[in-house]
Tab-separated table of C-alpha atoms in Angstrom:
chain	number	residue	atom	x	y	z
I	1313	MET	CA	-138.295	-130.723	89.389
I	1314	TYR	CA	-136.160	-130.919	86.689
I	1315	GLY	CA	-134.189	-134.210	86.465
I	1316	ASN	CA	-132.693	-135.816	89.254
I	1317	ALA	CA	-133.190	-132.388	91.118
I	1318	PHE	CA	-136.275	-129.984	92.736
I	1319	THR	CA	-135.956	-126.146	93.479
I	1320	ILE	CA	-138.141	-124.417	95.272
I	1321	SER	CA	-138.176	-119.894	96.030
I	1322	GLY	CA	-140.384	-117.327	97.609
I	1323	HIS	CA	-141.602	-114.478	97.152
I	1324	ASN	CA	-142.001	-110.503	97.495
I	1325	LEU	CA	-140.506	-110.196	101.272
I	1326	LEU	CA	-139.484	-113.940	100.863
I	1327	ARG	CA	-137.285	-113.639	98.574
I	1328	SER	CA	-133.815	-115.029	99.795
I	1329	ARG	CA	-133.375	-118.985	100.718
I	1330	PHE	CA	-134.425	-117.870	103.828
I	1331	GLY	CA	-137.886	-118.020	103.206
I	1332	PRO	CA	-138.123	-121.288	102.093
I	1333	CYS	CA	-136.720	-122.402	104.656
I	1334	LEU	CA	-139.194	-120.943	106.669
I	1335	TYR	CA	-141.707	-121.379	105.237
I	1336	CYS	CA	-140.008	-125.574	105.513
I	1337	ALA	CA	-139.936	-124.785	109.134
I	1338	VAL	CA	-143.538	-123.933	109.780
I	1339	TYR	CA	-145.023	-126.203	107.309
I	1340	SER	CA	-143.373	-128.895	109.418
I	1341	GLN	CA	-145.504	-127.588	113.566
I	1342	ALA	CA	-148.611	-129.711	111.823
I	1343	VAL	CA	-146.657	-132.616	112.142
I	1344	PRO	CA	-145.910	-133.129	116.117
I	1345	ILE	CA	-149.314	-131.408	116.690
I	1346	LEU	CA	-151.167	-133.739	114.739
I	1347	ILE	CA	-148.941	-136.719	117.302
I	1348	PHE	CA	-150.714	-135.210	119.941
I	1349	HIS	CA	-153.877	-134.872	119.697
I	1350	PHE	CA	-153.964	-138.572	119.016
I	1351	LEU	CA	-151.428	-139.312	121.870
I	1352	TYR	CA	-154.262	-137.118	124.103
I	1353	ARG	CA	-157.224	-138.824	123.217
I	1354	THR	CA	-155.812	-142.653	123.492
I	1355	LEU	CA	-153.778	-141.401	127.093
I	1356	ALA	CA	-157.309	-139.444	128.265
I	1357	ILE	CA	-159.409	-143.185	127.956
I	1358	ARG	CA	-156.451	-145.732	128.560
I	1359	SER	CA	-153.547	-143.951	131.301
I	1360	PRO	CA	-154.985	-140.597	132.540
I	1361	GLU	CA	-152.893	-140.949	135.305
I	1362	TYR	CA	-150.076	-139.030	132.443
I	1363	LEU	CA	-152.212	-135.926	131.716
I	1364	ALA	CA	-152.768	-135.736	135.646
I	1365	ARG	CA	-149.998	-132.735	134.894
I	1366	PRO	CA	-152.063	-131.220	132.255
I	1367	ALA	CA	-147.920	-128.224	132.418
I	1368	VAL	CA	-146.009	-130.929	131.465
I	1369	PHE	CA	-147.775	-132.452	128.119
I	1370	PHE	CA	-148.500	-129.537	126.894
I	1371	GLY	CA	-145.172	-128.670	128.093
I	1372	THR	CA	-143.912	-131.669	125.835
I	1373	LEU	CA	-145.759	-131.005	122.404
I	1374	LEU	CA	-144.126	-127.140	122.732
I	1375	VAL	CA	-141.006	-128.326	122.717
I	1376	ALA	CA	-141.715	-131.719	119.802
I	1377	THR	CA	-143.059	-128.072	117.954
I	1378	ALA	CA	-139.353	-126.116	117.650
I	1379	MET	CA	-137.533	-129.241	117.401
I	1380	VAL	CA	-139.570	-130.016	114.221
I	1381	ASP	CA	-139.937	-126.930	113.430
I	1382	LEU	CA	-135.702	-126.575	113.671
I	1383	ASP	CA	-135.267	-129.888	111.928
I	1384	GLY	CA	-137.848	-128.805	108.084
I	1385	PHE	CA	-135.243	-125.564	108.326
I	1386	PHE	CA	-132.105	-127.295	109.542
I	1387	VAL	CA	-132.867	-129.541	106.608
I	1388	MET	CA	-133.841	-126.560	103.642
I	1389	TRP	CA	-130.973	-124.424	105.128
I	1390	MET	CA	-128.151	-126.995	105.418
I	1391	LEU	CA	-128.847	-130.390	103.413
I	1392	PHE	CA	-130.558	-128.547	99.602
I	1393	ARG	CA	-128.259	-125.918	99.604
I	1394	PRO	CA	-127.115	-124.673	96.424
I	1395	ASP	CA	-123.074	-125.850	95.336
I	1396	GLU	CA	-121.367	-125.658	92.350
I	1397	GLU	CA	-121.970	-128.753	91.124
I	1398	LEU	CA	-125.540	-128.297	91.609
I	1399	SER	CA	-125.373	-124.911	89.708
I	1400	ALA	CA	-123.772	-126.401	86.494
I	1401	LYS	CA	-126.639	-129.129	86.536
I	1402	LEU	CA	-129.393	-126.755	86.626
I	1403	ALA	CA	-127.809	-124.440	84.714
I	1404	PRO	CA	-130.266	-124.734	81.607
I	1405	PHE	CA	-133.721	-124.517	84.261
I	1406	PHE	CA	-132.482	-121.132	85.467
I	1407	ALA	CA	-131.619	-119.667	82.119
I	1408	GLY	CA	-134.525	-120.188	80.657
I	1409	ASN	CA	-133.793	-122.718	78.304
I	1410	THR	CA	-136.908	-125.569	79.480
I	1411	SER	CA	-140.431	-125.358	78.905
I	1412	VAL	CA	-141.068	-124.376	82.806
I	1413	PRO	CA	-144.811	-122.378	83.076
I	1414	VAL	CA	-141.664	-119.730	85.588
I	1415	ILE	CA	-139.257	-117.877	84.149
I	1416	HIS	CA	-135.975	-117.942	86.327
I	1417	HIS	CA	-133.001	-115.720	85.735
I	1418	ILE	CA	-129.388	-117.913	86.481
I	1419	GLU	CA	-128.790	-114.308	88.989
I	1420	THR	CA	-131.029	-115.669	91.389
I	1421	ALA	CA	-131.010	-119.258	91.851
I	1422	ILE	CA	-128.717	-118.304	94.802
I	1423	ASP	CA	-132.065	-117.388	96.182
I	1424	HIS	CA	-133.783	-121.190	95.452
I	1425	VAL	CA	-133.762	-124.501	97.587
I	1426	GLN	CA	-132.144	-126.843	95.923
I	1427	ALA	CA	-131.363	-130.259	96.343
I	1428	LEU	CA	-130.142	-132.239	93.018
I	1429	TYR	CA	-129.760	-136.144	94.203
I	1430	TRP	CA	-127.768	-138.143	91.509
I	1431	SER	CA	-124.277	-136.768	90.645
I	1432	GLY	CA	-124.712	-138.382	87.277
I	1433	ASP	CA	-127.755	-140.328	85.850
I	1434	THR	CA	-130.430	-141.921	88.258
I	1435	PHE	CA	-129.295	-143.980	90.814
I	1436	GLU	CA	-125.405	-142.954	90.141
I	1437	GLY	CA	-123.313	-140.756	91.612
I	1438	PRO	CA	-125.573	-140.183	95.164
I	1439	ARG	CA	-125.058	-136.804	96.399
I	1440	TRP	CA	-125.619	-138.098	100.030
I	1441	LEU	CA	-125.822	-134.571	101.645
I	1442	ASN	CA	-129.145	-134.256	99.388
I	1443	LEU	CA	-130.349	-138.197	99.767
I	1444	LEU	CA	-130.108	-137.836	103.938
I	1445	GLY	CA	-132.877	-134.229	103.842
I	1446	ALA	CA	-134.364	-136.638	101.818
I	1447	LEU	CA	-135.101	-139.433	104.004
I	1448	ASP	CA	-135.955	-136.958	107.597
I	1449	MET	CA	-138.008	-135.770	105.673
I	1450	ALA	CA	-139.837	-139.681	105.040
I	1451	VAL	CA	-139.071	-140.356	108.734
I	1452	VAL	CA	-140.788	-137.571	109.490
I	1453	ILE	CA	-143.982	-138.407	107.744
I	1454	SER	CA	-144.539	-141.597	107.750
I	1455	GLY	CA	-143.486	-141.992	111.655
I	1456	THR	CA	-145.906	-139.290	111.893
I	1457	TYR	CA	-148.579	-141.323	110.661
I	1458	ALA	CA	-147.626	-145.091	111.764
I	1459	ILE	CA	-147.908	-143.748	115.689
I	1460	VAL	CA	-151.411	-142.220	113.867
I	1461	ILE	CA	-152.103	-145.872	113.472
I	1462	THR	CA	-150.743	-146.883	116.906
I	1463	CYS	CA	-152.902	-144.501	118.334
I	1464	GLN	CA	-155.969	-145.898	116.768
I	1465	GLN	CA	-154.821	-150.223	117.555
I	1466	VAL	CA	-154.187	-149.531	120.828
I	1467	THR	CA	-157.678	-148.018	121.802
I	1468	GLN	CA	-159.701	-149.987	119.738
I	1469	VAL	CA	-157.852	-152.938	122.088
I	1470	TYR	CA	-159.015	-151.024	125.171
I	1471	PHE	CA	-162.545	-150.723	123.655
I	1472	ARG	CA	-162.713	-154.733	122.925
I	1473	GLN	CA	-161.611	-155.035	126.798
I	1474	ASN	CA	-162.859	-152.994	128.253
I	1475	MET	CA	-165.745	-150.419	126.860
I	1476	LYS	CA	-168.906	-151.681	127.566
I	1477	SER	CA	-171.603	-149.120	126.486
I	1478	SER	CA	-172.686	-148.576	122.880
I	1479	LYS	CA	-173.104	-145.479	123.351
I	1480	THR	CA	-169.804	-144.595	124.038
I	1481	VAL	CA	-168.296	-146.204	122.282
I	1482	ASN	CA	-170.275	-144.724	119.495
I	1483	LEU	CA	-168.525	-141.163	120.631
I	1484	HIS	CA	-164.909	-142.104	120.525
I	1485	ARG	CA	-165.638	-143.281	117.111
I	1486	GLN	CA	-167.218	-140.427	115.905
I	1487	LEU	CA	-163.876	-138.709	117.230
I	1488	PHE	CA	-161.865	-140.918	115.709
I	1489	ARG	CA	-163.005	-139.929	112.671
I	1490	SER	CA	-163.476	-136.273	112.959
I	1491	LEU	CA	-159.374	-136.166	113.999
I	1492	ILE	CA	-158.838	-139.237	110.666
I	1493	CYS	CA	-160.151	-136.590	108.734
I	1494	GLN	CA	-158.092	-133.999	110.110
I	1495	ALA	CA	-155.044	-136.480	110.167
I	1496	ILE	CA	-155.699	-137.758	106.002
I	1497	TYR	CA	-156.763	-134.204	104.192
I	1498	PRO	CA	-153.490	-132.380	104.540
I	1499	LEU	CA	-151.933	-135.977	103.952
I	1500	ILE	CA	-154.101	-135.345	100.692
I	1501	THR	CA	-153.608	-131.369	100.588
I	1502	THR	CA	-151.446	-130.480	101.291
I	1503	TYR	CA	-148.230	-132.676	102.297
I	1504	SER	CA	-149.258	-135.401	98.922
I	1505	PRO	CA	-147.799	-131.945	96.486
I	1506	LEU	CA	-144.792	-131.299	98.150
I	1507	ALA	CA	-143.918	-135.017	98.507
I	1508	VAL	CA	-144.406	-135.117	95.156
I	1509	SER	CA	-141.668	-132.477	94.822
I	1510	VAL	CA	-138.884	-133.277	96.815
I	1511	PHE	CA	-139.019	-137.312	96.429
I	1512	PHE	CA	-139.776	-138.292	92.858
I	1513	PRO	CA	-136.673	-136.603	91.742
I	1514	ILE	CA	-134.534	-139.275	93.145
I	1515	PHE	CA	-136.060	-141.794	90.529
I	1516	GLY	CA	-135.942	-139.373	87.822
């Protein structure tokens, strides 16, 4: 992070800008898989007839995963690409005139995914493509957890109205806790660091 900008680079074989874009595409595919875990559980409990044709369900999962992968790649490749204004703003960073633990070179600046949110000071002169990319990422992440919470609420209401066996309810609660851990741990350990890097520069 550098002021209202951030940059991501690759190393070794994935040194070009394609590397970080590919990384973010693969990084995105956990989102639909997480959603479909909760959707599958909700449908299996509440409306199992929708799972009568598993090929349709898993085919939809594959299509959704591919679309989210392409979206992640598109944001990084098209919306967070270097331009002249960005290069001028990040020149001190790439020239090594800032106190950062990694040494960068102006010759390799073109190989970095880059975003600059404001042309002037913070909240002055919005750069809409970069802001749109950040908004896209925010919608994907927040939308995922909104679906997770909705699935949980639908399932809980169904349990209260239809489940009579306490053992069955306890079993489903254990499964839900494991799914929640599966959802929360990546949020804390994986998505939060990237979110800090992408979103904090918006606010300077």
